[in-house]
XYZ file of C-alpha atoms in Angstrom:
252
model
C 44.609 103.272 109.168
C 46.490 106.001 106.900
C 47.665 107.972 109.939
C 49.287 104.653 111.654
C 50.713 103.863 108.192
C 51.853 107.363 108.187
C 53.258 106.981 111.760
C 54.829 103.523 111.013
C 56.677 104.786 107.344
C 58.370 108.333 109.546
C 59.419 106.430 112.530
C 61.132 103.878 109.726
C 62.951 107.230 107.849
C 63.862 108.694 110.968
C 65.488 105.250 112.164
C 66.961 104.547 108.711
C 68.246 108.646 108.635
C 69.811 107.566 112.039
C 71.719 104.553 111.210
C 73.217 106.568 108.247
C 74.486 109.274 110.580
C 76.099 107.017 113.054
C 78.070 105.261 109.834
C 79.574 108.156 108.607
C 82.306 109.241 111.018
C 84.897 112.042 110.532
C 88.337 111.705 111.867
C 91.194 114.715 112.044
C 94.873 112.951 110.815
C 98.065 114.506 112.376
C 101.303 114.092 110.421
C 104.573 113.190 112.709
C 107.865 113.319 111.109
C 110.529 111.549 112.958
C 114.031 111.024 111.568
C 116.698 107.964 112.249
C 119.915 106.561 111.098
C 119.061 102.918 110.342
C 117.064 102.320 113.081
C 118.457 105.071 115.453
C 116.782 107.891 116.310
C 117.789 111.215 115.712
C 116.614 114.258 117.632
C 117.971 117.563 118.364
C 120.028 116.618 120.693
C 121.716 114.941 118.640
C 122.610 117.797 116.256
C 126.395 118.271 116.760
C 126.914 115.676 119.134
C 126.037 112.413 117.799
C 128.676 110.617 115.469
C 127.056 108.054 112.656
C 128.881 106.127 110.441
C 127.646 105.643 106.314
C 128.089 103.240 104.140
C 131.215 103.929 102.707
C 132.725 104.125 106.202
C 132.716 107.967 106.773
C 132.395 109.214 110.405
C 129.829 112.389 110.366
C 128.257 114.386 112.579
C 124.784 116.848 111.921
C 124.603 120.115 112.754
C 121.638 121.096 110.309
C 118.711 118.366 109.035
C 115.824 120.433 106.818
C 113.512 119.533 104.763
C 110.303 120.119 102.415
C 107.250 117.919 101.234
C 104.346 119.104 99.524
C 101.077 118.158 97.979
C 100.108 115.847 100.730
C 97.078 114.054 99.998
C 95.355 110.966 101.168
C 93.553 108.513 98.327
C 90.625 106.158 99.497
C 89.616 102.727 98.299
C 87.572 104.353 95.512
C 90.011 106.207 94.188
C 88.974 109.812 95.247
C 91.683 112.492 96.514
C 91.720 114.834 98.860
C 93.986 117.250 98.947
C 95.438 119.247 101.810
C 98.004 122.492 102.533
C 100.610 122.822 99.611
C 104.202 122.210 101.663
C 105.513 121.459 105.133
C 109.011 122.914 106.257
C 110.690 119.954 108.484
C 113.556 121.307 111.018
C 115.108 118.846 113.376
C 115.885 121.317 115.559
C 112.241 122.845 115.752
C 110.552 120.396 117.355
C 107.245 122.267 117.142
C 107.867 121.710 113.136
C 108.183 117.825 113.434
C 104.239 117.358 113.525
C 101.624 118.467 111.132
C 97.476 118.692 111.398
C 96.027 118.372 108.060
C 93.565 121.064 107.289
C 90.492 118.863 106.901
C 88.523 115.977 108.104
C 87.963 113.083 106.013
C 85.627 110.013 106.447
C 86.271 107.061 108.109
C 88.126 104.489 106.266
C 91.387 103.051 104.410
C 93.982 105.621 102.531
C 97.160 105.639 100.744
C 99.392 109.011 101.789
C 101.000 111.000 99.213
C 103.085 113.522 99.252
C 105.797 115.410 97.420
C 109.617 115.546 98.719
C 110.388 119.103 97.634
C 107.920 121.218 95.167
C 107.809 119.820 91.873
C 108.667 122.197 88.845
C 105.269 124.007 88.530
C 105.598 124.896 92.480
C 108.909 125.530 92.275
C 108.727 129.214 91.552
C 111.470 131.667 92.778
C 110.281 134.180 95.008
C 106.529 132.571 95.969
C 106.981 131.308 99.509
C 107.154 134.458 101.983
C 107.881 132.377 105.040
C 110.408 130.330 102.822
C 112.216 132.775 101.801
C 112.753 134.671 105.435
C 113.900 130.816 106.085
C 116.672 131.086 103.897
C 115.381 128.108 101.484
C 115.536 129.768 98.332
C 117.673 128.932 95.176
C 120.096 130.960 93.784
C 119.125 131.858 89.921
C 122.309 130.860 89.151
C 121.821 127.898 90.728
C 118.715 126.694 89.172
C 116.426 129.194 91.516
C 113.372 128.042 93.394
C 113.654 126.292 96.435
C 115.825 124.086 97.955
C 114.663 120.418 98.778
C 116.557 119.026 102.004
C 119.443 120.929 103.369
C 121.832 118.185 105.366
C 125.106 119.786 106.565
C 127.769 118.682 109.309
C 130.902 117.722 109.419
C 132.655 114.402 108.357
C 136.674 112.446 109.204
C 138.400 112.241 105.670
C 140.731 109.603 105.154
C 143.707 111.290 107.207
C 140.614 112.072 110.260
C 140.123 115.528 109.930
C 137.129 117.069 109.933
C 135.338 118.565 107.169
C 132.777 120.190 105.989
C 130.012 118.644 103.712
C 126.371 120.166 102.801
C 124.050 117.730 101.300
C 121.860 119.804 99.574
C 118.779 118.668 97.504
C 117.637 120.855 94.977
C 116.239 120.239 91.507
C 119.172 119.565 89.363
C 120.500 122.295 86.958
C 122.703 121.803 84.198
C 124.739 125.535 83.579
C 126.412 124.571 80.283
C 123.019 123.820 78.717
C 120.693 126.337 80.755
C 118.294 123.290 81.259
C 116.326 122.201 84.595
C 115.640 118.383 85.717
C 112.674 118.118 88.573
C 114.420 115.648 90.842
C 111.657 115.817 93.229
C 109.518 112.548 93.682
C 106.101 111.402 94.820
C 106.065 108.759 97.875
C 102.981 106.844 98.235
C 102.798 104.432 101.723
C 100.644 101.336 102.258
C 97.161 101.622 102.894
C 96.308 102.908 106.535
C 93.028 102.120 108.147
C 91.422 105.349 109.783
C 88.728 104.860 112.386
C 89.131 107.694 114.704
C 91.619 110.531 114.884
C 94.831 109.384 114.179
C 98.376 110.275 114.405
C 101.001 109.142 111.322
C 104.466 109.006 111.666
C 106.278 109.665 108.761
C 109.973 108.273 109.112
C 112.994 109.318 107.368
C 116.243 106.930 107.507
C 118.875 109.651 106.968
C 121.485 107.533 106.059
C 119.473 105.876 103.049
C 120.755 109.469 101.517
C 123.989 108.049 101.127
C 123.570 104.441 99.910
C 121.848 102.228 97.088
C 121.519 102.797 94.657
C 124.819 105.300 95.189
C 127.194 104.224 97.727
C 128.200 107.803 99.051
C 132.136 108.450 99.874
C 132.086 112.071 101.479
C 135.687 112.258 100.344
C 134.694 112.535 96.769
C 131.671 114.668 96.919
C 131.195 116.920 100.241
C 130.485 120.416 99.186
C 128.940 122.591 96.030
C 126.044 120.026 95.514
C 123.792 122.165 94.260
C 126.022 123.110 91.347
C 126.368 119.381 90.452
C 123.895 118.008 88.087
C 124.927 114.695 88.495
C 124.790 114.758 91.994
C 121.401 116.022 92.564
C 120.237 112.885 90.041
C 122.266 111.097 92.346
C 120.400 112.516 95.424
C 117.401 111.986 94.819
C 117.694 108.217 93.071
C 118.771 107.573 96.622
C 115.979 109.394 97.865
C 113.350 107.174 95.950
C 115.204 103.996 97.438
C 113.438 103.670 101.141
C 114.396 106.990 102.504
C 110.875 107.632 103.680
C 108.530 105.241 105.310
C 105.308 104.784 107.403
C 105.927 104.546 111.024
C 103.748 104.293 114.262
C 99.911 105.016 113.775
C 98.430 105.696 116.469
C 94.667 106.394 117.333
């Protein structure tokens, strides 16, 4: 009697260890930026080429679309974090840069993405980023220092249609009278995204949301030495916040 008892109470673990394994599931996420201008898409061929019109009527082309996020992490149902590589260097015309594997699976299951655009202030350290700085990202100390944010440059029509230049540069904002910094950086959380196997995110950017609500942008006004412009950087990035960045395509 004991040994079928025995028998009968290990074949139950073993069945019950079994059911456990098969419920817990790890899945690899891949990150996939993709850029637009309000609806359209914009890929490296377009760089140059491609005319777009913003809000404020401005014809502009793009010859240069970069850009940094950091802190990525994905949040569960429960609450718990996990955290994954510290930054991600967008460059629409390095295709190879648009996607991004995290460094870690995670359990089945529903998340929230975060993620940081730019570094905030205690990232945000002159000099730290080797392969930033041979990609010509940093900050001038006169400038505020650290690293830049987004670099957006082209050319635009002024009022008379000539072309000029404009570089829409995000960077933390600097005030030089009064020596003092403002982190202009800011968090973007998505909806929740179910994850049952390994998935791909797309991570879309509408580029003209840079220059429109809550700041209608008129390139005629403010083109050039952004990053010298405390104002403007507030500016920037209170656009920024406003719908810039949203969850695309998950596929899986």
């Amino acid at each position: 009697m004991k040994y079928f008892l025995t028998l009968f109470f290990s074949v139950l673990f073993f069945s019950c260890s079994s059911d456990n394994d098969e419920s817990i599931k790890e899945v690899s996420v891949k990150l996939k930026f993709s850029q637009n201008w309000d609806g359209t898409i914009i890929e490296k061929s377009d760089l140059e080429n491609t005319e777009f019109t913003n809000k404020t009527g401005s014809k502009l082309t793009i010859s240069r679309l970069r850009y940094l996020i950091s802190r990525i992490s994905l949040v569960n149902g429960a609450g718990d974090t996990t955290k994954f590589d510290s930054y991600k260097l967008i460059d629409v015309s390095k295709p190879d840069s648009l996607t991004h594997s995290l460094s870690k699976k995670i359990s089945e299951g529903s998340y929230k993405l975060l993620f940081t655009f730019g570094f905030n202030n205690s990232d945000n350290q002159s000099g730290t980023y080797p392969d930033l700085n041979s990609a010509d990202w940093n900050v001038p100390d006169m400038m505020g220092g650290g690293y830049h944010y987004m670099q957006l440059d082209g050319k635009y029509k002024d009022t008379l249609g000539v072309e000029n230049p404009y570089n829409f540069h995000a960077v933390r904002a600097y005030d030089k009278e009064k020596d003092s910094i403002l982190d202009t950086s800011f968090r973007i959380e998505t909806s929740s995204i179910l994850l049952k196997n390994n998935a791909t995110v797309e991570i879309k950017m509408n580029v003209a949301g840079w220059f429109k609500s809550p700041n209608d942008w008129d390139l005629n006004e403010k083109s050039v030495d952004l990053m010298m412009d405390f104002e403007a950087q507030k500016e920037i990035s209170e656009n920024g916040k406003s719908g810039v960045f949203s969850l695309g395509n998950i596929s899986q």
